[in-house]
């Protein structure tokens, strides 16, 4: 018979079914379970007990799953640095780590003027927004003129410092810290500061020091005019400057008088002729009085222009 055909049955016999085909995949033999481990402390002859696990070392990381690569060299280095930092933080307190970086330097407010270095001055100027341009050399010593930090460092006379304390000025502002040292050495100064920063005090105190160094006004020299002149654009500002100047001048027996419009120019010129150390005036009324020869400025060598940008 051909392939795939069932042979005919033998004569006189019964037809037997063909045997079943063998299975394609033979069942694997079942694995025998491993013998149970011996009880703790009992080992068969010739066996060596395994070493106890080292608890100080962390277990190795599991291998990456198939198809994924392990950590790169950079990642491994970063992880190692983090471990070192964590170990250092656990071994040292916060104060110990700070003290290791502390170089012994103090804040500039706790140092003397001689202990201040360039870094301290830079931080000080940034804190008080102090910037300077021009010649900052002291005419006498040849050193750079530096701002002061507290009133006792300002080189002001004791009488003026007492007047400053009495007026309620506890700490100088930025414009005062820089302009007063420049004014004390008779430097020409242009000071720029926002409203309410104490500009009036910044030019009044050096002016009073200058007046104290001059010979006092006598009846013979009273007709030569004031020793210092302050000009402001408006009448209200002139009166405000006059009141502010008197806070310090009255303690020093220095006379202050204002010359503004709206009042009798003859009366103003008469009071001024009796002897005034400081005159505060508006430009319009001052020009009028000078043209009429009511006021002269023969001995005035200290001039202040307040609100100069408006004038």
PDB file of N, CA and C in Angstrom, residues 163-164 166-169 198-208 230 236-252 254-258 278-280:
ATOM      1  N   UNK A 163      25.177 117.773  69.711  1.00  0.00           N
ATOM      2  CA  UNK A 163      23.981 118.291  69.045  1.00  0.00           C
ATOM      3  C   UNK A 163      23.329 117.225  68.172  1.00  0.00           C
ATOM      4  N   UNK A 164      24.140 116.371  67.563  1.00  0.00           N
ATOM      5  CA  UNK A 164      23.599 115.279  66.737  1.00  0.00           C
ATOM      6  C   UNK A 164      22.806 114.308  67.604  1.00  0.00           C
ATOM      7  N   UNK A 166      21.432 114.968  70.475  1.00  0.00           N
ATOM      8  CA  UNK A 166      20.242 115.655  70.980  1.00  0.00           C
ATOM      9  C   UNK A 166      19.159 115.754  69.913  1.00  0.00           C
ATOM     10  N   UNK A 167      19.554 115.862  68.638  1.00  0.00           N
ATOM     11  CA  UNK A 167      18.585 115.927  67.544  1.00  0.00           C
ATOM     12  C   UNK A 167      17.965 114.574  67.225  1.00  0.00           C
ATOM     13  N   UNK A 168      18.488 113.498  67.803  1.00  0.00           N
ATOM     14  CA  UNK A 168      17.892 112.179  67.598  1.00  0.00           C
ATOM     15  C   UNK A 168      18.482 111.391  66.457  1.00  0.00           C
ATOM     16  N   UNK A 169      19.660 111.764  65.964  1.00  0.00           N
ATOM     17  CA  UNK A 169      20.303 111.017  64.880  1.00  0.00           C
ATOM     18  C   UNK A 169      21.129 109.896  65.505  1.00  0.00           C
ATOM     19  N   UNK A 198      18.570 112.273  54.518  1.00  0.00           N
ATOM     20  CA  UNK A 198      19.426 113.084  55.383  1.00  0.00           C
ATOM     21  C   UNK A 198      20.435 113.927  54.649  1.00  0.00           C
ATOM     22  N   UNK A 199      20.088 114.429  53.457  1.00  0.00           N
ATOM     23  CA  UNK A 199      21.039 115.261  52.706  1.00  0.00           C
ATOM     24  C   UNK A 199      21.325 116.571  53.435  1.00  0.00           C
ATOM     25  N   UNK A 200      20.307 117.159  54.087  1.00  0.00           N
ATOM     26  CA  UNK A 200      20.520 118.442  54.775  1.00  0.00           C
ATOM     27  C   UNK A 200      21.590 118.312  55.849  1.00  0.00           C
ATOM     28  N   UNK A 201      21.500 117.274  56.641  1.00  0.00           N
ATOM     29  CA  UNK A 201      22.514 117.054  57.674  1.00  0.00           C
ATOM     30  C   UNK A 201      23.877 116.788  57.054  1.00  0.00           C
ATOM     31  N   UNK A 202      23.912 116.192  55.866  1.00  0.00           N
ATOM     32  CA  UNK A 202      25.185 115.859  55.229  1.00  0.00           C
ATOM     33  C   UNK A 202      25.977 117.098  54.854  1.00  0.00           C
ATOM     34  N   UNK A 203      25.309 118.209  54.500  1.00  0.00           N
ATOM     35  CA  UNK A 203      26.075 119.419  54.172  1.00  0.00           C
ATOM     36  C   UNK A 203      26.073 120.441  55.309  1.00  0.00           C
ATOM     37  N   UNK A 204      25.147 120.346  56.255  1.00  0.00           N
ATOM     38  CA  UNK A 204      25.104 121.316  57.352  1.00  0.00           C
ATOM     39  C   UNK A 204      26.238 121.069  58.349  1.00  0.00           C
ATOM     40  N   UNK A 205      26.495 119.825  58.710  1.00  0.00           N
ATOM     41  CA  UNK A 205      27.513 119.550  59.727  1.00  0.00           C
ATOM     42  C   UNK A 205      28.916 119.970  59.283  1.00  0.00           C
ATOM     43  N   UNK A 206      29.377 119.643  58.068  1.00  0.00           N
ATOM     44  CA  UNK A 206      30.691 120.178  57.654  1.00  0.00           C
ATOM     45  C   UNK A 206      30.709 121.700  57.579  1.00  0.00           C
ATOM     46  N   UNK A 207      29.582 122.303  57.217  1.00  0.00           N
ATOM     47  CA  UNK A 207      29.520 123.769  57.172  1.00  0.00           C
ATOM     48  C   UNK A 207      29.697 124.369  58.563  1.00  0.00           C
ATOM     49  N   UNK A 208      29.078 123.772  59.568  1.00  0.00           N
ATOM     50  CA  UNK A 208      29.227 124.281  60.931  1.00  0.00           C
ATOM     51  C   UNK A 208      30.658 124.113  61.432  1.00  0.00           C
ATOM     52  N   UNK A 230      23.377 129.090  51.894  1.00  0.00           N
ATOM     53  CA  UNK A 230      22.636 127.931  51.390  1.00  0.00           C
ATOM     54  C   UNK A 230      21.510 128.454  50.516  1.00  0.00           C
ATOM     55  N   UNK A 236       9.372 127.308  50.802  1.00  0.00           N
ATOM     56  CA  UNK A 236       9.096 126.265  51.794  1.00  0.00           C
ATOM     57  C   UNK A 236      10.351 125.460  52.113  1.00  0.00           C
ATOM     58  N   UNK A 237      11.125 125.149  51.074  1.00  0.00           N
ATOM     59  CA  UNK A 237      12.349 124.384  51.303  1.00  0.00           C
ATOM     60  C   UNK A 237      13.376 125.207  52.080  1.00  0.00           C
ATOM     61  N   UNK A 238      13.441 126.504  51.813  1.00  0.00           N
ATOM     62  CA  UNK A 238      14.358 127.374  52.558  1.00  0.00           C
ATOM     63  C   UNK A 238      14.009 127.370  54.043  1.00  0.00           C
ATOM     64  N   UNK A 239      12.740 127.491  54.356  1.00  0.00           N
ATOM     65  CA  UNK A 239      12.336 127.496  55.759  1.00  0.00           C
ATOM     66  C   UNK A 239      12.586 126.141  56.417  1.00  0.00           C
ATOM     67  N   UNK A 240      12.414 125.073  55.648  1.00  0.00           N
ATOM     68  CA  UNK A 240      12.697 123.739  56.194  1.00  0.00           C
ATOM     69  C   UNK A 240      14.188 123.583  56.491  1.00  0.00           C
ATOM     70  N   UNK A 241      15.043 124.056  55.589  1.00  0.00           N
ATOM     71  CA  UNK A 241      16.489 123.976  55.822  1.00  0.00           C
ATOM     72  C   UNK A 241      16.889 124.837  57.019  1.00  0.00           C
ATOM     73  N   UNK A 242      16.258 126.001  57.160  1.00  0.00           N
ATOM     74  CA  UNK A 242      16.564 126.869  58.298  1.00  0.00           C
ATOM     75  C   UNK A 242      16.241 126.175  59.620  1.00  0.00           C
ATOM     76  N   UNK A 243      15.077 125.546  59.693  1.00  0.00           N
ATOM     77  CA  UNK A 243      14.702 124.849  60.928  1.00  0.00           C
ATOM     78  C   UNK A 243      15.645 123.683  61.217  1.00  0.00           C
ATOM     79  N   UNK A 244      16.032 122.959  60.174  1.00  0.00           N
ATOM     80  CA  UNK A 244      16.920 121.818  60.374  1.00  0.00           C
ATOM     81  C   UNK A 244      18.314 122.274  60.805  1.00  0.00           C
ATOM     82  N   UNK A 245      18.789 123.370  60.239  1.00  0.00           N
ATOM     83  CA  UNK A 245      20.123 123.871  60.599  1.00  0.00           C
ATOM     84  C   UNK A 245      20.153 124.385  62.030  1.00  0.00           C
ATOM     85  N   UNK A 246      19.068 124.973  62.477  1.00  0.00           N
ATOM     86  CA  UNK A 246      19.029 125.516  63.838  1.00  0.00           C
ATOM     87  C   UNK A 246      19.101 124.423  64.897  1.00  0.00           C
ATOM     88  N   UNK A 247      18.727 123.191  64.553  1.00  0.00           N
ATOM     89  CA  UNK A 247      18.840 122.102  65.525  1.00  0.00           C
ATOM     90  C   UNK A 247      20.276 121.928  66.006  1.00  0.00           C
ATOM     91  N   UNK A 248      21.225 122.144  65.101  1.00  0.00           N
ATOM     92  CA  UNK A 248      22.635 121.985  65.452  1.00  0.00           C
ATOM     93  C   UNK A 248      23.302 123.323  65.765  1.00  0.00           C
ATOM     94  N   UNK A 249      22.867 124.398  65.104  1.00  0.00           N
ATOM     95  CA  UNK A 249      23.562 125.682  65.236  1.00  0.00           C
ATOM     96  C   UNK A 249      23.313 126.340  66.586  1.00  0.00           C
ATOM     97  N   UNK A 250      22.120 126.194  67.132  1.00  0.00           N
ATOM     98  CA  UNK A 250      21.821 126.863  68.400  1.00  0.00           C
ATOM     99  C   UNK A 250      22.704 126.344  69.527  1.00  0.00           C
ATOM    100  N   UNK A 251      23.054 125.065  69.496  1.00  0.00           N
ATOM    101  CA  UNK A 251      23.942 124.513  70.520  1.00  0.00           C
ATOM    102  C   UNK A 251      25.347 125.094  70.413  1.00  0.00           C
ATOM    103  N   UNK A 252      25.705 125.584  69.217  1.00  0.00           N
ATOM    104  CA  UNK A 252      27.051 126.109  68.981  1.00  0.00           C
ATOM    105  C   UNK A 252      27.083 127.633  68.932  1.00  0.00           C
ATOM    106  N   UNK A 254      25.618 129.619  66.847  1.00  0.00           N
ATOM    107  CA  UNK A 254      25.736 130.063  65.455  1.00  0.00           C
ATOM    108  C   UNK A 254      24.365 130.542  64.999  1.00  0.00           C
ATOM    109  N   UNK A 255      24.315 131.721  64.408  1.00  0.00           N
ATOM    110  CA  UNK A 255      23.053 132.334  64.004  1.00  0.00           C
ATOM    111  C   UNK A 255      22.719 131.950  62.562  1.00  0.00           C
ATOM    112  N   UNK A 256      21.444 131.649  62.339  1.00  0.00           N
ATOM    113  CA  UNK A 256      20.939 131.242  61.024  1.00  0.00           C
ATOM    114  C   UNK A 256      19.755 132.130  60.688  1.00  0.00           C
ATOM    115  N   UNK A 257      19.724 132.630  59.446  1.00  0.00           N
ATOM    116  CA  UNK A 257      18.623 133.512  59.036  1.00  0.00           C
ATOM    117  C   UNK A 257      18.286 133.212  57.579  1.00  0.00           C
ATOM    118  N   UNK A 258      16.983 133.312  57.252  1.00  0.00           N
ATOM    119  CA  UNK A 258      16.508 133.033  55.897  1.00  0.00           C
ATOM    120  C   UNK A 258      16.081 134.321  55.214  1.00  0.00           C
ATOM    121  N   UNK A 278      25.131 132.049  59.031  1.00  0.00           N
ATOM    122  CA  UNK A 278      24.567 131.219  57.965  1.00  0.00           C
ATOM    123  C   UNK A 278      23.346 131.915  57.404  1.00  0.00           C
ATOM    124  N   UNK A 279      23.301 132.043  56.078  1.00  0.00           N
ATOM    125  CA  UNK A 279      22.140 132.613  55.404  1.00  0.00           C
ATOM    126  C   UNK A 279      21.556 131.557  54.472  1.00  0.00           C
ATOM    127  N   UNK A 280      20.234 131.401  54.550  1.00  0.00           N
ATOM    128  CA  UNK A 280      19.501 130.490  53.665  1.00  0.00           C
ATOM    129  C   UNK A 280      18.573 131.347  52.819  1.00  0.00           C
TER     130      UNK A 280
END
